[in-house]
XYZ file of C-alpha atoms in Angstrom:
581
model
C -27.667 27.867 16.850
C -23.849 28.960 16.775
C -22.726 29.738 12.990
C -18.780 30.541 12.675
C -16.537 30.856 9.855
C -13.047 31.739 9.256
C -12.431 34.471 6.915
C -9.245 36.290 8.218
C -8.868 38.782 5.124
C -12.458 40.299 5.655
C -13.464 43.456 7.549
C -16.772 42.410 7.625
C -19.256 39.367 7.671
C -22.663 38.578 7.587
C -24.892 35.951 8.046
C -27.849 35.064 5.794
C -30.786 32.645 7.329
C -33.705 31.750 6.121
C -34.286 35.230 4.987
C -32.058 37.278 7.364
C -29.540 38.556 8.485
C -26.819 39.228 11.185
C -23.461 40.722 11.231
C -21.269 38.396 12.628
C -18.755 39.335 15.499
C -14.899 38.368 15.374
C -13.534 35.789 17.856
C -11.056 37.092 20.254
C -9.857 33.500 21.102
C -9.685 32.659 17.202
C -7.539 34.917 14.907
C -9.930 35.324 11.222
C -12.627 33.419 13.191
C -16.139 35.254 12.677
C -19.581 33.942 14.814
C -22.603 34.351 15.633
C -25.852 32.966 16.988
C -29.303 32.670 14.797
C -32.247 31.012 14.842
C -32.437 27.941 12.602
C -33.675 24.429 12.647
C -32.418 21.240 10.909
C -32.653 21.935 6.761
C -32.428 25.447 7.639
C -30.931 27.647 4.539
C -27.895 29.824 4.650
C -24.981 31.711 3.438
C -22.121 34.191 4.087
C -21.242 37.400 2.969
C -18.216 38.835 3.056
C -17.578 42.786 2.944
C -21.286 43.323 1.709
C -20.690 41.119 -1.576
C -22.580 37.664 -2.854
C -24.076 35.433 -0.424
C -22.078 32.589 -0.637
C -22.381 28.818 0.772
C -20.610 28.065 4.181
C -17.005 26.441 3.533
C -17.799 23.771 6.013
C -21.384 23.288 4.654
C -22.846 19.926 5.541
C -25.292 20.391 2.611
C -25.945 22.129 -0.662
C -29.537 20.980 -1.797
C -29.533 23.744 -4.753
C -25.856 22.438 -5.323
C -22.194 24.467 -5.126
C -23.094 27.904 -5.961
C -26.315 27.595 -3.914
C -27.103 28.741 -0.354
C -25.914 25.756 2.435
C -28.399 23.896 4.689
C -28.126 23.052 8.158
C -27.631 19.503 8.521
C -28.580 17.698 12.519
C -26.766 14.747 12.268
C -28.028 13.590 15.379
C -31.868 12.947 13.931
C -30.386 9.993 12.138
C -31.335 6.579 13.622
C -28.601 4.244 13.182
C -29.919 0.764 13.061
C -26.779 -1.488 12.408
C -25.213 -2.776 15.235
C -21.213 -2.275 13.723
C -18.376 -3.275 15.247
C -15.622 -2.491 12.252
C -14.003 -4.268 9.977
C -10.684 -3.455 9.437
C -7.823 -3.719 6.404
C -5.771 -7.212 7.120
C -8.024 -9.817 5.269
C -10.048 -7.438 3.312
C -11.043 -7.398 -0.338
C -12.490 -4.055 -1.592
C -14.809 -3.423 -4.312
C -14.386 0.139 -5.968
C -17.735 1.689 -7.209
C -18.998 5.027 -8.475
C -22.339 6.050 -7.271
C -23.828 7.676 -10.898
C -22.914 4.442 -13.243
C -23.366 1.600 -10.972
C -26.981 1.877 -11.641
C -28.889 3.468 -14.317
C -30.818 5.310 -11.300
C -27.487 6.898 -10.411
C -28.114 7.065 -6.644
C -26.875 5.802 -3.561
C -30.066 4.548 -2.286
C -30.250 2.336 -5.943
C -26.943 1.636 -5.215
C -27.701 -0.084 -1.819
C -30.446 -2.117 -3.168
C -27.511 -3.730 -5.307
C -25.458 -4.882 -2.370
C -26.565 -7.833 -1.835
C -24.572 -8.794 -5.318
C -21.521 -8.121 -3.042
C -22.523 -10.308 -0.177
C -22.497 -13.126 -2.661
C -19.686 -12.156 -4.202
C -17.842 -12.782 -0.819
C -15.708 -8.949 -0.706
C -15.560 -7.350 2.596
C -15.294 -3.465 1.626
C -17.090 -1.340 -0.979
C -14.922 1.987 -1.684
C -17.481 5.001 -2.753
C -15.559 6.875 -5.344
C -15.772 11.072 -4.390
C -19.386 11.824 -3.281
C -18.776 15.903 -2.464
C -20.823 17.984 -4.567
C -19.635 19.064 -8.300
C -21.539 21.251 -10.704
C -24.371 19.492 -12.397
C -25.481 16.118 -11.916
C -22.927 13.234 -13.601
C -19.175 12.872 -13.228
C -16.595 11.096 -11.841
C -16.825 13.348 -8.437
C -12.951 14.104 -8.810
C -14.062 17.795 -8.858
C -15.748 18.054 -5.764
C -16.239 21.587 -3.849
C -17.634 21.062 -0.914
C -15.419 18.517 1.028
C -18.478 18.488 4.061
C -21.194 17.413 2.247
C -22.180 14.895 -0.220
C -23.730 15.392 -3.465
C -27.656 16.000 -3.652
C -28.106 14.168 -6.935
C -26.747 11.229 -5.381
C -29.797 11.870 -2.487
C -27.581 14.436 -0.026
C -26.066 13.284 3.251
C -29.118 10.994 4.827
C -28.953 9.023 1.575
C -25.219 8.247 2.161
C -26.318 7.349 5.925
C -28.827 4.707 4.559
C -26.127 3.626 2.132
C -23.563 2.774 4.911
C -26.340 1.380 7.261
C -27.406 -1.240 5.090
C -23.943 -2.178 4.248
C -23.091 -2.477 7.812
C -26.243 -4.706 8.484
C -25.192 -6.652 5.400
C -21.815 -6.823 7.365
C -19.902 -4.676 4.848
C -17.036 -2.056 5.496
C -17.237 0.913 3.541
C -14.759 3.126 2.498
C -14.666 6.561 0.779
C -12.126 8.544 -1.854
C -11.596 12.189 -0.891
C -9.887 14.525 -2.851
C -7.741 17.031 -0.479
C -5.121 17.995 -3.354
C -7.026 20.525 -5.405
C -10.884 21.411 -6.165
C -13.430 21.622 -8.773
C -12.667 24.671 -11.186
C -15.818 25.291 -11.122
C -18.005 26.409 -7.727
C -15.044 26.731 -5.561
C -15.903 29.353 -3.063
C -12.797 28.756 -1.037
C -10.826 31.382 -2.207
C -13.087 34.255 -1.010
C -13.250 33.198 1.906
C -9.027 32.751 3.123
C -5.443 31.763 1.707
C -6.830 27.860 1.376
C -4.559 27.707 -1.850
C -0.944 29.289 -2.226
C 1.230 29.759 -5.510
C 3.783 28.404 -3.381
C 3.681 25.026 -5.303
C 2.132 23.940 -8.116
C -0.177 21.209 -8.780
C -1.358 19.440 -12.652
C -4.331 21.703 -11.375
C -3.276 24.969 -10.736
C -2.411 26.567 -7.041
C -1.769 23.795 -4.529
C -3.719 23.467 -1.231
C -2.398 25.407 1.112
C -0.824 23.324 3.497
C 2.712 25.105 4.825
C 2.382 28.834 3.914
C 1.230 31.562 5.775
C -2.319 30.701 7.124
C -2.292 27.150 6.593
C -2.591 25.900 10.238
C -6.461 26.451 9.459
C -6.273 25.061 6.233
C -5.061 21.292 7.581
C -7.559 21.862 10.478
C -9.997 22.174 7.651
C -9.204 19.089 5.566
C -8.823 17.272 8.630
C -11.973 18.126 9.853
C -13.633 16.879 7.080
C -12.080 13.493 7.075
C -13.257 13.013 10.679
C -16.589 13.731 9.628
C -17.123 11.180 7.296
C -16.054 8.848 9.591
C -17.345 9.795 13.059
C -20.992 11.605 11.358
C -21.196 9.087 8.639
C -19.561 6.282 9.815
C -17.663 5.264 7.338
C -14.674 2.434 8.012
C -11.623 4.073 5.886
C -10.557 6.522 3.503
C -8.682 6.813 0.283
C -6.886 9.660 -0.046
C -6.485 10.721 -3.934
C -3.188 11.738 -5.522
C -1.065 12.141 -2.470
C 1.848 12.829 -3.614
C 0.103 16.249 -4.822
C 0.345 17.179 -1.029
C 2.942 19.448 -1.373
C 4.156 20.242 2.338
C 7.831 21.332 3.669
C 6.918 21.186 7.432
C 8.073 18.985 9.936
C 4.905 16.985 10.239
C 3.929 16.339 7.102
C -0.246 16.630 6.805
C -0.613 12.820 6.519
C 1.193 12.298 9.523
C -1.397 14.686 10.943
C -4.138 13.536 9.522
C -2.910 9.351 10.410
C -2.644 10.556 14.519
C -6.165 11.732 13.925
C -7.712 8.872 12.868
C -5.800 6.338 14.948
C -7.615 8.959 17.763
C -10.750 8.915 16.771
C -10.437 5.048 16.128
C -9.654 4.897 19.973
C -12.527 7.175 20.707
C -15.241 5.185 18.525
C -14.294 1.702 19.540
C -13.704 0.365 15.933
C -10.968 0.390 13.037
C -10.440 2.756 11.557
C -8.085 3.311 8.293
C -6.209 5.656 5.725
C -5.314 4.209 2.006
C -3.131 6.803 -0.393
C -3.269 6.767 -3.761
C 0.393 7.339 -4.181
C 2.935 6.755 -7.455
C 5.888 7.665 -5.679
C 6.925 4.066 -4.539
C 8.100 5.750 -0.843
C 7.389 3.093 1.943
C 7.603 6.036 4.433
C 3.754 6.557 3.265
C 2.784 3.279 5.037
C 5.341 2.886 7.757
C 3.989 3.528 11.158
C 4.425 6.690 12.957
C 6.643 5.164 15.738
C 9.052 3.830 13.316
C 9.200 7.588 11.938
C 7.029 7.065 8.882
C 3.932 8.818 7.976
C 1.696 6.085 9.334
C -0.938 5.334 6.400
C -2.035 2.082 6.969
C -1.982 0.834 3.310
C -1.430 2.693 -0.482
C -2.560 1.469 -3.776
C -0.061 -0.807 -5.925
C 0.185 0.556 -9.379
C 3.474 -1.211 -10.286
C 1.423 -4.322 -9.527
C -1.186 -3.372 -12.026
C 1.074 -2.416 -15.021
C 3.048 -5.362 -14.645
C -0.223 -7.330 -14.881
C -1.626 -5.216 -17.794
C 2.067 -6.093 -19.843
C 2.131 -9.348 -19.306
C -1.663 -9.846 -20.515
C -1.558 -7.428 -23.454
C 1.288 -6.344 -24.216
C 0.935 -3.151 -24.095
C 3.721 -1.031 -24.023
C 3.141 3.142 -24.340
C 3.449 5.464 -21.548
C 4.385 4.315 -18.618
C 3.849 0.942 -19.031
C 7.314 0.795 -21.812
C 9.135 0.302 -18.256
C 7.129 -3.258 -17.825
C 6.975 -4.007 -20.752
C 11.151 -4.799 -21.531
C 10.490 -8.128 -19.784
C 6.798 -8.402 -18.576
C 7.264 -11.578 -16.698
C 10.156 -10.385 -14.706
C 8.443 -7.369 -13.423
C 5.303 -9.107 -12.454
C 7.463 -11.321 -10.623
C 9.308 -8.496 -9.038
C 6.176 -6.583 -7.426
C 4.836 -10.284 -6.129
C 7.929 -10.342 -4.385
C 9.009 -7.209 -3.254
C 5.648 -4.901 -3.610
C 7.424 -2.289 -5.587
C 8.996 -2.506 -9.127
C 10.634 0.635 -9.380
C 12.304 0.549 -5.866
C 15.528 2.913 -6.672
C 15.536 1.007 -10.176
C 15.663 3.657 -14.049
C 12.455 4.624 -14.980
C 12.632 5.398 -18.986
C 9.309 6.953 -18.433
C 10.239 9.095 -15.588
C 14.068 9.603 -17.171
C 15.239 9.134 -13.780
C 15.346 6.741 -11.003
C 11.672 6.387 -9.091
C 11.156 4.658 -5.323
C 13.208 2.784 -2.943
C 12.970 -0.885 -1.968
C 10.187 -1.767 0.637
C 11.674 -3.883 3.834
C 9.652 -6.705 3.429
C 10.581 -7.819 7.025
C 8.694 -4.581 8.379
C 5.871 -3.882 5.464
C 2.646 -6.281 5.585
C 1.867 -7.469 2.322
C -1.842 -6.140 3.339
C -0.601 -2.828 3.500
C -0.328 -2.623 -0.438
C -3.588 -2.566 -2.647
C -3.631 -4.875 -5.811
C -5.585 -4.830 -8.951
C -6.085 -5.467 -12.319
C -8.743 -2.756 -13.543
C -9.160 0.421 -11.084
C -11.568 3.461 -12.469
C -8.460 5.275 -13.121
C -6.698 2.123 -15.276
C -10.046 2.123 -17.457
C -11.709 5.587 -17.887
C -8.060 6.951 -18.830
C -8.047 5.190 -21.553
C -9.549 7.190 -25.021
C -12.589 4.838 -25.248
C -12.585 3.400 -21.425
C -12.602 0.244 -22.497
C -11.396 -2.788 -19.896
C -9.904 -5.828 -20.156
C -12.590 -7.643 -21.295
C -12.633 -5.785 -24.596
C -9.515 -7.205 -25.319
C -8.970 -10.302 -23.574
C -10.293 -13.990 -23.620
C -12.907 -15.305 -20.445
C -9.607 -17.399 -20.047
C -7.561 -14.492 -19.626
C -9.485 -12.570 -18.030
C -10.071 -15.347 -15.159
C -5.876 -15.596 -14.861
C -6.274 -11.655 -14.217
C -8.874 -12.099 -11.367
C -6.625 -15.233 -9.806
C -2.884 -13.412 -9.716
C -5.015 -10.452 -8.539
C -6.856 -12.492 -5.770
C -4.270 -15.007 -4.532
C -1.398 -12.289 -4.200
C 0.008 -11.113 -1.237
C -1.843 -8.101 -1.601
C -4.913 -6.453 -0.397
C -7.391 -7.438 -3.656
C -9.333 -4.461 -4.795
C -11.972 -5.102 -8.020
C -13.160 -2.414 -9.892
C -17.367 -2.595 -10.466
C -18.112 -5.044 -12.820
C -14.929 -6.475 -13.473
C -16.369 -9.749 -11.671
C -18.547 -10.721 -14.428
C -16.395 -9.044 -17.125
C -18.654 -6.539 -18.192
C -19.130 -5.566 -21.462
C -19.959 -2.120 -20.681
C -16.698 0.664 -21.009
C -16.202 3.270 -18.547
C -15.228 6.028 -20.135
C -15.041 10.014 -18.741
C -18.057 11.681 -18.635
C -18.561 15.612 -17.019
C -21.626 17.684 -16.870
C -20.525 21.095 -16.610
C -22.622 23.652 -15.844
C -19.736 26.466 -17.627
C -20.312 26.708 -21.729
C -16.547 27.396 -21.775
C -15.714 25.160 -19.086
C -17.574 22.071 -20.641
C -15.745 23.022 -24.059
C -12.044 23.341 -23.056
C -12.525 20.032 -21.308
C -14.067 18.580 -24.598
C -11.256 20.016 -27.126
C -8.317 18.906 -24.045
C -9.350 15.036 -24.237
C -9.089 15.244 -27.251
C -5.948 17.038 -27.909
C -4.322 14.675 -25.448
C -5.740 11.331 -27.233
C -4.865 12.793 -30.567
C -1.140 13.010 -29.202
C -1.261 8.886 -28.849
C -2.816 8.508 -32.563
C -6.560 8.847 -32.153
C -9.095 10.455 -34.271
C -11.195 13.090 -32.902
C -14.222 11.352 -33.584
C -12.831 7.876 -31.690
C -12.585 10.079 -28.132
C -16.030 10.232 -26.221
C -17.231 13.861 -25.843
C -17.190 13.864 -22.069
C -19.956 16.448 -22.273
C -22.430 14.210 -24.167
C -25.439 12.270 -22.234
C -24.519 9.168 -24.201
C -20.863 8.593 -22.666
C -22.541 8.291 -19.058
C -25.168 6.236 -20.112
C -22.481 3.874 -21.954
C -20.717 3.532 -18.600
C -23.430 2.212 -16.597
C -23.349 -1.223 -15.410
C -25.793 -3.909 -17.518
C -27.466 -5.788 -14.679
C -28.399 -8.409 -17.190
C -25.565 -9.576 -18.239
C -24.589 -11.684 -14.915
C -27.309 -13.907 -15.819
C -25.402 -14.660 -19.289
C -22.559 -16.717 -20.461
C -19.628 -15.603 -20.357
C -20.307 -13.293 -17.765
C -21.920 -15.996 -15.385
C -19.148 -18.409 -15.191
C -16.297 -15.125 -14.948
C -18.469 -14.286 -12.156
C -18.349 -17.683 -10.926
C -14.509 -17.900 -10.714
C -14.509 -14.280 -8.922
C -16.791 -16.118 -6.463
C -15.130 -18.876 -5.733
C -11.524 -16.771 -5.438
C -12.883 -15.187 -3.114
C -14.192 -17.627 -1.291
C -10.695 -19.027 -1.237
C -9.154 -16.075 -0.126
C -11.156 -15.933 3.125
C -10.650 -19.599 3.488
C -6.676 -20.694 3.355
C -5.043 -18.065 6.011
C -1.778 -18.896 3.639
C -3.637 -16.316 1.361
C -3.849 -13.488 4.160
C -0.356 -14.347 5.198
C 1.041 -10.647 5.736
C 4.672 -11.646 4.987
C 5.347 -10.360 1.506
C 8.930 -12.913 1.989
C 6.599 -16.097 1.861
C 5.968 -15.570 -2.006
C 7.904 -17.525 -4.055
C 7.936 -17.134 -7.968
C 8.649 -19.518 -11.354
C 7.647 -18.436 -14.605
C 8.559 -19.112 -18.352
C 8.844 -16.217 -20.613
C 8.854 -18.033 -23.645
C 6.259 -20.325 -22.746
C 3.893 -17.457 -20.729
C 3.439 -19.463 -17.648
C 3.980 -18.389 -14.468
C 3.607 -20.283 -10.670
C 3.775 -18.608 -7.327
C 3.694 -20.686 -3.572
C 2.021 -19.110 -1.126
C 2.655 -21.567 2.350
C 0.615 -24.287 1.059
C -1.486 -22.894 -1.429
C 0.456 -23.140 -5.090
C -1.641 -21.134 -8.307
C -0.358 -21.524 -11.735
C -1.492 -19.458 -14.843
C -0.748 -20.735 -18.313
C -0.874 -17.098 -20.331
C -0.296 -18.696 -23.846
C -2.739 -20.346 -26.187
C -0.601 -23.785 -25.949
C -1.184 -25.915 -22.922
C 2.094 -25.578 -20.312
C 3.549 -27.938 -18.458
C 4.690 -26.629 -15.047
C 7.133 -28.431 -12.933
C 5.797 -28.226 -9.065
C 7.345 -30.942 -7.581
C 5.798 -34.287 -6.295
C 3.556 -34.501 -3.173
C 0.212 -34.881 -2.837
C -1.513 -31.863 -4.410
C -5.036 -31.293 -4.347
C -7.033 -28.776 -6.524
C -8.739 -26.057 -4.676
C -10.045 -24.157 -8.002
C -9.503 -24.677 -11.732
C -10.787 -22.635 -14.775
C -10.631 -25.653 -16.820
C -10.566 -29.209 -15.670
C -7.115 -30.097 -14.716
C -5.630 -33.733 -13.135
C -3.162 -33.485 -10.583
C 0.760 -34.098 -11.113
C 1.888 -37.668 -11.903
C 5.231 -38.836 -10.618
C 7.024 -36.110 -12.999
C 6.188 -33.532 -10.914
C 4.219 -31.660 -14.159
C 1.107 -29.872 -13.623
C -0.629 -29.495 -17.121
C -2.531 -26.660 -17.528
C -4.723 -25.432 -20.717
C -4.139 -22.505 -22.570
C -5.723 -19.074 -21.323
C -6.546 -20.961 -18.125
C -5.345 -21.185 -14.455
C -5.385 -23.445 -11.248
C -5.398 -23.136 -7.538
C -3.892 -26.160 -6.039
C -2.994 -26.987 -1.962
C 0.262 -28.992 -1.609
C 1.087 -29.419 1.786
C-alpha cells in the first residue's frame, strides 16, 4: 500500500512496518510531501522516522491501539459492513443530547454506550453529540486533549467500535454528532511538531502556540484539519460536527478556515446524499459565524447559545460571579432579551469583558434553529469546583421550569446526559495523565484557580484521583426512582411536544413574545399558539394571558384553565404548557 507524509523540514524519512523499513522518496508534485509503497494489510503496525531519530506514529494515523506515543495501525475502512439504511437527519427540528463516552456508563465504552440508546429513543431527542473521542494519554478524561485528530480512542474500543456506535444509532433512527477540537492539542503525545510548522508563535492561544492556520506553511495545515473533519463524516458517518472554542481560530486570511471548512462539508453533503452540518462553540456573539456563505458570512449552520444559558442559570439561582455579574443586574430582563433576540450582549457593556462584546443578530435573516440552547452543557457543570448541576441546588419544581424554557424556546434544545432525570451524580474534571509532572501541575492549577473564588484545597476534586471519574458516572438506577422518574417524565413529554406543535420549530426568532414579573418571578412567552408560563417563586402567580379558549398541553402541577379574568394560576416552582388558539 501507498504510505505518504508531509514533513517539509526533514532531509530524510523512513518508514517502519511491521518490522521494516524503507526510506521514503520526496514528491515532486507535493512540496514536503514524502511516499512510499510497503507491504501491509489491514491492522498493520507503523511509524515514521524522521532524520534517523524515534519512530514516531503517522500524523494522519487512523489508529493508535498502544495509544499516542505508540506505533499507528493501518485502518481499511472499507471491511466495515454498514447495516443501517440512513438517510440523514438534519439541524431544523432537532434536539441533541450531549454525552461523554467514559462516564455515561460505568463500562466507559462506546459499545456500553450504544446498548444505552434506547433510553434516548424514549426520551424522544433526535441527535446524540459524542464529546472528543481522539486519543489522549491514558485511559479517562474529558477527550479535550486529544492528539490524534484521525483516530478515535482505543479505550473507548478504537475506530470499529465508534462504527457500531453510529450504526445502531442510525437503525434506532438517531443523528449523531461529534466535538472536535482543531484549536490546540494535548500537551502531552503531540507528535505534530516534529513532523512540520502545524503550530506558529504567530498568535497565542489559553494553550500555548496557536494552530497554524495563516503563516508560512499553513496551506497543509487547514488541508490537514479539514481532512480530518471529512473523515468522520464520510468514513464514519457521522451527521454533524461541533467545532470547540472557535473563536481560538486565529486566522488573518481572506477565507477564514471555517469558511473553508463550511464549503467542504456543504460538498461532501452533495456528494453523500444526506445533511450534513457544522455547530461552533463560539462566545464571541458574531452572527457572521452562522450566516451563509452567499450572504458573505462564514456559513456554520448553527453555534451554541451561552448568553441563553447564563441568563437561565441567574434567573434560577442567582448566581452572580464571573461572567454571569452581567445577567445577573436584572435576571429577568436578560432572559427575556436572548428569547427574543438570540444574543444578550449584541454591541451592549460587558462588566466582565470591560468592554463592549457582539452585535445584534437580524432576526429577519437568522433561524432561531441556528442557535443551540441549554440549561446544563459539560462545560456549565464540570467547570464548576465540585461539578455539581442544577439539581444540587434546585427544587424537582425548578428544575422542570429549566427543562420547559429550555425545550419550548426558539432554540435548537440541547440536554446535557442525565439532566433528564436530574441526576444526582456531579460531573466534575477528571484526567489520567500518563506525565508525573504533567498530572501534578494540573492538580496544584485547579486548585489555585478555585482557591482564587474562595475554596479550600481540600473542597476541589483532585482531577488525577480514580474516585472523581467514578463520581461522574451516570447512576442507571436512579430513573426508576422518585424524583428522578417524574423529572424524567416532564423531559419526555417536552419533548414530545416539541416534535408535535410546528409553532415550537417555528424558525422565526420575531414570533417570540415575552411577559414576566420581576418581583413576582414569573415569566410567559407565546410562541404562535402555544403559550408556557413558569412561576419561579415559592408563592403561586397569577399570570394575565388573556381570555380565549386555552387548553393545557403539559403541566408540572395540576393547573385549571383561565376564568373570565384572563388569570392563569400557576403553583410555586412549577410551570405550564398551554395552546390558545
Amino acid at each position: 500500500m501507498q504510505f505518504e507524509v508531509w514533513a517539509p523540514q526533514a532531509d530524510r524519512v523512513t518508514l517502519h512496518c511491521e518490522g521494516a523499513t524503507r526510506a521514503l522518496a520526496r514528491d515532486p508534485a507535493r512540496g514536503g510531501w514524502w511516499t512510499g509503497e510497503a507491504e501491509a494489510e489491514h491492522g498493520a503496525r507503523y511509524g515514521f522516522a524522521l532524520d534517523d531519530g524515534p519512530v514516531r506514529p503517522d500524523p494522519r494515523s487512523r489508529r493508535q491501539p498502544d495509544g499516542p506515543d505508540g506505533l499507528s495501525a493501518v485502518v481499511d475502512h472499507g471491511r466495515h459492513e454498514w447495516r443501517a439504511r440512513w438517510a440523514g437527519r438534519g439541524l431544523p427540528g432537532a434536539v441533541l443530547y450531549e454525552l461523554h463516552v467514559g462516564t455515561y456508563t460505568r463500562e466507559g465504552t462506546l459499545d456500553a454506550a450504544a446498548d444505552r440508546l434506547d433510553h434516548l429513543v424514549e426520551l424522544g431527542v433526535t441527535h446524540v453529540q459524542l464529546m472528543p473521542v481522539c486519543p489522549f494519554p491514558g485511559r479517562h478524561g474529558w477527550g479535550y486533549e486529544g492528539v490524534s485528530l484521525w483516530a478515535v480512542h482505543e479505550p473507548y474500543g478504537g475506530p470499529e467500535a465508534l462504527k457500531r456506535f453510529v450504526d445502531r444509532a442510525h437503525g434506532l433512527g438517531l443523528g449523531v454528532v461529534l466535538d472536535v477540537v482543531h484549536n490546540h492539542l494535548g500537551p502531552s503525545g503531540n507528535h505534530l511538531p516534529a513532523f512540520g510548522p502545524y503550530f506558529t508563535d504567530t498568535h497565542r492561544t489559553p494553550w500555548g502556540s496557536a494552530v497554524n492556520l495563516d503563516a508560512p506553511g499553513s496551506d497543509e495545515v487547514r488541508a490537514f484539519l479539514l481532512g480530518s473533519a471529512l473523515a468522520w463524516l464520510r468514513d464514519y458517518r457521522i451527521d454533524g460536527l461541533r467545532l470547540d472554542a472557535v473563536h481560538a481560530l486565529y486566522d488573518t486570511r481572506a477565507c477564514h478556515f471555517l469558511e473553508e471548512l463550511s464549503a467542504a462539508v456543504d460538498g461532501l453533503a452533495g456528494e453523500v446524499g444526506r445533511p450534513l452540518f457544522l455547530i461552533a462553540e463560539s462566545d464571541m456573539n458574531n452572527p457572521r459565524f452562522i450566516t451563509p456563505r452567499a450572504e458573505h458570512g462564514i456559513g456554520l449552520h448553527a453555534q451554541w447559545n451561552d448568553d441563553f444559558h447564563h441568563a437561565l442559570h441567574t434567573t434560577l439561582t442567582g448566581e452572580s460571579q464571573g461572567y454571569y455579574a452581567d445577567f445577573a443586574r436584572e435576571p429577568f430582563a436578560a432572559l427575556t432579551k436572548t428569547l427574543t433576540g438570540g444574543y444578550f450582549h449584541d454591541g451592549t457593556y460587558s462588566g466582565f469583558r470591560g468592554r463592549r462584546h457582539g452585535r445584534p443578530l437580524d432576526r429577519a435573516r437568522v433561524a432561531g434553529h441556528r442557535l443551540l440552547g441549554y440549561s446544563q452543557t459539560h462545560d456549565q457543570v464540570g467547570n464548576r469546583a465540585q461539578g455539581d448541576r442544577l439539581a444540587a441546588h434546585l427544587s424537582p419544581g425548578l428544575l422542570a421550569c429549566a427543562a420547559t424554557l429550555t425545550l419550548t424556546a426558539p432554540f435548537t434544545p440541547m440536554l446535557f446526559m442525565g439532566e433528564e432525570w436530574a441526576a444526582g451524580t456531579p460531573w466534575q474534571f477528571f484526567t489520567d495523565h500518563t506525565d508525573p509532572g504533567l498530572a501534578e501541575a494540573v492538580r496544584q492549577g485547579r486548585r489555585r484557580e478555585f482557591a482564587a473564588h474562595g475554596w479550600a484545597e481540600e473542597e476541589v476534586p483532585d482531577p488525577q484521583d480514580p474516585a472523581t471519574r467514578e463520581r461522574s458516572c451516570l447512576d442507571w438506577s436512579e430513573p426508576e426512582r422518585e424524583p428522578h422518574a417524574r423529572v424524567l417524565a416532564w423531559y419526555r413529554r417536552l419533548v414530545a411536544l416539541r416534535h408535535a406543535q410546528p409553532d415550537l420549530t417555528d424558525p422565526d426568532l420575531a414570533d417570540t413574545k415575552v411577559a414576566y414579573d420581576a418581583e413576582a418571578r414569573w415569566l410567559a412567552f407565546r410562541r404562535g399558539d402555544v403559550r408556557v408560563a413558569v412561576n419561579l417563586g415559592k408563592e403561586p402567580a397569577a399570570i394575565p394571558l388573556g381570555t380565549g379558549r386555552v387548553e393545557v398541553l403539559a403541566a408540572w402541577d395540576p393547573v385549571t384553565a383561565p376564568g373570565a379574568d384572563g388569570l392563569l394560576l400557576v403553583p410555586g416552582e412549577s410551570c405550564v404548557v398551554l395552546a390558545q388558539p
